[in-house]
XYZ file of C-alpha atoms in Angstrom:
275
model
C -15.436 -8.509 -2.922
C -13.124 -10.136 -5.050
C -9.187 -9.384 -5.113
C -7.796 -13.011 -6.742
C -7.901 -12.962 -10.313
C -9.163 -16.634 -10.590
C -12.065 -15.232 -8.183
C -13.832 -13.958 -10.842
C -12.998 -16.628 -13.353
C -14.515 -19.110 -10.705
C -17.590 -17.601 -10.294
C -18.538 -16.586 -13.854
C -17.693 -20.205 -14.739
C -19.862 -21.098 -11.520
C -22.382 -19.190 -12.481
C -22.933 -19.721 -16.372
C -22.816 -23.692 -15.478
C -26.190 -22.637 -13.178
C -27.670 -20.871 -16.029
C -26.703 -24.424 -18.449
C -28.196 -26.633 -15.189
C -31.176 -24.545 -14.946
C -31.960 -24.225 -18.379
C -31.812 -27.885 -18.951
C -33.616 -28.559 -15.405
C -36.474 -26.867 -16.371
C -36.824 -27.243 -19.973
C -36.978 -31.134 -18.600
C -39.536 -30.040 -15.724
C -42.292 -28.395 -18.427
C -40.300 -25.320 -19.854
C -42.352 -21.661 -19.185
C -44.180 -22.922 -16.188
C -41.454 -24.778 -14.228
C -40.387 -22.651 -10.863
C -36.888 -23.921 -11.343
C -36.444 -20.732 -12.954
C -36.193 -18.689 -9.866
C -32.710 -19.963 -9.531
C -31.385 -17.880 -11.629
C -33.042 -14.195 -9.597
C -31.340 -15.963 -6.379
C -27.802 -15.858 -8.207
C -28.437 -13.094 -9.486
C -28.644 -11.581 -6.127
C -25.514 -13.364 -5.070
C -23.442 -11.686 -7.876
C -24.997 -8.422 -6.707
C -23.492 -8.518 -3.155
C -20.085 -9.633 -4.247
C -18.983 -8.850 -7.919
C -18.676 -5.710 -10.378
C -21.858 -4.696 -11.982
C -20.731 -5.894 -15.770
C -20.560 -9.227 -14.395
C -23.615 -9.318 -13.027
C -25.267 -7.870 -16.413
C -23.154 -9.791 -18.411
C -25.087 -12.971 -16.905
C -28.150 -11.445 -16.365
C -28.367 -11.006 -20.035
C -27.199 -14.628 -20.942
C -29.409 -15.714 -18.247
C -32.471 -13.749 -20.065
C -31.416 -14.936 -23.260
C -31.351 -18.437 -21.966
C -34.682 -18.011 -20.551
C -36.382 -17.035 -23.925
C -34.516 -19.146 -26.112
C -34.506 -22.462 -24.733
C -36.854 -22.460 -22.056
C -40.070 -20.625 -22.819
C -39.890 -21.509 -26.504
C -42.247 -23.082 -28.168
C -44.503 -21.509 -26.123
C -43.625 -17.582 -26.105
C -46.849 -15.997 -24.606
C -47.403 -13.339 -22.399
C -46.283 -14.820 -19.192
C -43.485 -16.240 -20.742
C -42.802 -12.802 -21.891
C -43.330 -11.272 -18.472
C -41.326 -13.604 -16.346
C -38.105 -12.429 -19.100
C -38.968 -8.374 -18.861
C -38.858 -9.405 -14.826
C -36.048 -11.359 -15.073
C -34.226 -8.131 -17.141
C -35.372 -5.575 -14.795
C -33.814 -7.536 -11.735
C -31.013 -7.445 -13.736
C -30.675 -3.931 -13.938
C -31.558 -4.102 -10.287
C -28.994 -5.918 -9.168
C -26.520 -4.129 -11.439
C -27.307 -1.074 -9.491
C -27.227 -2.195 -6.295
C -23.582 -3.847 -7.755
C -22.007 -0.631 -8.599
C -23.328 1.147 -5.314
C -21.675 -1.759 -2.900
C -18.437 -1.780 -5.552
C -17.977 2.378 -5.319
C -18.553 2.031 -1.272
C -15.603 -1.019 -1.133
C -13.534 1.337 -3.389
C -14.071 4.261 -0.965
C -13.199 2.110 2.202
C -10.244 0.581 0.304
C -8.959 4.011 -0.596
C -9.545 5.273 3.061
C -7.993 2.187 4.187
C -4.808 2.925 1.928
C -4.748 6.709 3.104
C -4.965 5.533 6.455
C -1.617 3.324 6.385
C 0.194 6.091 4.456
C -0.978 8.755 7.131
C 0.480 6.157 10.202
C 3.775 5.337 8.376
C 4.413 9.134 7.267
C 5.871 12.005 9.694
C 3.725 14.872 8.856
C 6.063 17.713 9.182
C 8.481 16.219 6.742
C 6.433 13.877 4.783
C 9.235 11.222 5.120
C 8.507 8.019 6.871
C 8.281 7.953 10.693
C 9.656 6.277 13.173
C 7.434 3.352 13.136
C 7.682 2.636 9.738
C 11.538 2.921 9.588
C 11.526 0.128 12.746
C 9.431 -1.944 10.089
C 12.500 -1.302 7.583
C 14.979 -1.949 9.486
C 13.257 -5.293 10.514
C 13.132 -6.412 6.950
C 16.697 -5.339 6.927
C 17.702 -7.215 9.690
C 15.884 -10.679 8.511
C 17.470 -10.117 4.778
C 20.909 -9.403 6.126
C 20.230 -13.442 8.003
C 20.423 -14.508 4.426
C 23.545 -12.291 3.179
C 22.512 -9.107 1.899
C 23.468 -6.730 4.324
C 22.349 -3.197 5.003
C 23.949 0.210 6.210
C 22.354 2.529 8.712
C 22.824 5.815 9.158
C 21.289 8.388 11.642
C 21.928 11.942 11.345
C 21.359 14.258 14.053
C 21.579 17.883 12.911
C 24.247 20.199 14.618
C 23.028 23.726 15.492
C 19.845 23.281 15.400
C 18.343 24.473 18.806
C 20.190 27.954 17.809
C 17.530 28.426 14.682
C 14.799 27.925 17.259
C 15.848 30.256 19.421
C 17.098 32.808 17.005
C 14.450 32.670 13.953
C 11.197 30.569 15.467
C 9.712 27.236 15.320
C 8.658 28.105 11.614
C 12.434 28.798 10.517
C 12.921 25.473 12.343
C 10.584 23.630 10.328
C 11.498 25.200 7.093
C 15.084 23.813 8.137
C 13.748 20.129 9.119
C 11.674 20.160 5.663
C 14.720 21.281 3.722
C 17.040 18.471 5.015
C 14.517 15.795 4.538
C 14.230 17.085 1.001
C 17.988 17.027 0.792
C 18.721 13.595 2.461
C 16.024 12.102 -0.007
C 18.077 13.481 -2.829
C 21.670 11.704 -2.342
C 19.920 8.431 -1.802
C 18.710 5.377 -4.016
C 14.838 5.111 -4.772
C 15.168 2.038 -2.856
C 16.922 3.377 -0.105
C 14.551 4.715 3.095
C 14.781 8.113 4.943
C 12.841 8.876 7.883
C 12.316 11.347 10.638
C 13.100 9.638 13.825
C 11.889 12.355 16.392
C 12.693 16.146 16.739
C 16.303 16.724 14.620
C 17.008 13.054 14.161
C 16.953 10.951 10.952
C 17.531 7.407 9.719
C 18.523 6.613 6.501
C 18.416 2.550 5.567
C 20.404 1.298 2.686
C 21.788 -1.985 1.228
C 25.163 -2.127 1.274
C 27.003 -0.688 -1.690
C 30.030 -1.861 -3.408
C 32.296 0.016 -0.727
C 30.268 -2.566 1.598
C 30.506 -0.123 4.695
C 27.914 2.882 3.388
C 31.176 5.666 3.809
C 30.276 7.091 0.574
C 26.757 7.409 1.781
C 27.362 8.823 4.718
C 29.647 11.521 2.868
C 27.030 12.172 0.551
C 24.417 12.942 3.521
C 27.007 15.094 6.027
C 27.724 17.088 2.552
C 24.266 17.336 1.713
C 23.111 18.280 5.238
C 26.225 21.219 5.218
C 24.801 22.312 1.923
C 21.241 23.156 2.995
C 21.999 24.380 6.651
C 24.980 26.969 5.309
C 22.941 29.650 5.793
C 21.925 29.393 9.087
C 24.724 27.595 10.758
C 22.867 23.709 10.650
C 25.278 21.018 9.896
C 25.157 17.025 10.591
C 26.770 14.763 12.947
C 26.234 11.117 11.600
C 26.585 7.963 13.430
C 27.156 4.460 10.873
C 26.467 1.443 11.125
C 26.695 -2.108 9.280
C 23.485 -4.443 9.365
C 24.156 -8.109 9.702
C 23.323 -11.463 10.014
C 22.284 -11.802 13.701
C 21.341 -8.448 14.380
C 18.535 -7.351 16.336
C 16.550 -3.671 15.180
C 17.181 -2.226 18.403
C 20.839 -3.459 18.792
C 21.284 -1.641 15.361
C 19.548 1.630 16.096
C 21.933 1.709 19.550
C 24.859 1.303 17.984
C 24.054 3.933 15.026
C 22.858 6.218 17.953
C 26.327 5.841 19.902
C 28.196 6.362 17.147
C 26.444 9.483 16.052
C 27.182 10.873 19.506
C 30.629 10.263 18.716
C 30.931 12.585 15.794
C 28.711 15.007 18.058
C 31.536 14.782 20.553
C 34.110 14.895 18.051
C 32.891 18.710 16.926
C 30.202 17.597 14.834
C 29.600 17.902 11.197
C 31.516 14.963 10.704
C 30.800 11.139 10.001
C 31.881 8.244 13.031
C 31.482 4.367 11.811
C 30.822 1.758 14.749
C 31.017 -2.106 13.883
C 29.447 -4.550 15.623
């Protein structure tokens, strides 16, 4: 199927210079009873198994017209006449058999697409995974090689194993659902929050004009304490600069350590680690 723009551009030129060749070839070889003709059901086919069906009846129609106009004339009798109806009907063959392979590519490409959404999304939360905030970070790490650093940020929620215990699993994930929600709101569009694994997140952002993410991090322990009031949930947050030389894992470890900081600090509460 074809994806590049000049794909199609290609081809139809390909194509119409066939129909021009042919035309000629067998207006040359005798007109009406040359077999030269037959060319033009064999690309015809082609274009059925690769291109959109109004491509494929936008040529066969040229290649019909073609057909009457310049190589059965003068002599339009009634095999002349049938070899065009056959040539039209195989173009409305192969138009069908077009838009059946073009909806079944659309279908896989749409599968394909939920697919990649469905590994890169945590489906408690619907924020993005682990996996997919590794990926993140690894773009973040390779831009921050060519000086535009990043902030991480993971946030590991203070409390929470009491709301378990005390209200259910349910209240638990109503609680995990509500921070995401509220995590995703302090942040930029471009910035990335994800669910790292049980009450752990990760939030990824370029460096803002403060360069060390503190007003981020502010923004997400407030934001956190705002949502979790009513059940006692608040946020210990570990930060962490992204730079040139930095390895994802190295990153992650050091965001991780300093998180455990605040933790041990009383929690609710924001600890920065450089590198």
């Amino acid at each position: 199927m074809v994806q590049d723009h000049r794909g199609p551009l290609l081809f139809y030129g390909w194509s119409a210079a066939v129909t021009v060749l042919v035309t000629i070839a067998a207006r040359v070889d005798g007109g009406a009873g040359s077999p030269i003709p037959v060319v033009l059901f064999l690309t015809l086919g082609f274009m059925a198994a690769a291109y959109p069906p109004y491509g494929v009846v936008a040529t066969g129609t040229l290649m019909t017209g073609c057909y009457l106009g310049l190589i059965a004339v003068p002599h339009l009798d009634v095999p002349a006449l049938f070899v065009a109806a056959i040539l039209a009907a195989f173009t409305v063959l192969c138009a069908m058999a077009s838009a059946n392979q073009w909806e079944a590519y659309e279908r896989q490409a749409m599968l394909l697409r939920t697919h990649e959404v469905l590994a890169a999304t945590d489906p408690l939360t619907g924020c993005l995974n682990r996996r997919a905030f590794l990926d993140r970070l690894d773009r973040a790490v390779t831009a921050a090689g060519t000086g535009a650093p990043s902030v991480v940020c993971v946030v590991d929620l203070d409390g929470f194993k009491g709301v378990n215990d005390r209200d259910g699993h349910a209240a638990g994930d109503a609680v995990l659902r509500a921070v995401t929600a509220a995590l995703a709101g302090v942040v930029r569009e471009t910035d990335t929050v994800a669910r790292l694994g049980g009450d752990e997140f990760a939030v990824l952002s370029a460096a803002g004009p403060d360069g060390d993410g503190a007003a981020l991090a502010a923004r997400l322990r407030a934001a956190v304490a705002a949502v979790g009031a009513g059940c006692g949930v608040t946020a210990s947050i570990g930060m962490t600069p992204v730079v040139a030389g930095d390895d994802v894992h190295e990153v992650l470890g050091r965001a991780d350590r300093a998180m455990y900081r605040a933790k041990a600090g009383g929690g609710d509460r924001v600890a920065a680690l450089a590198r």
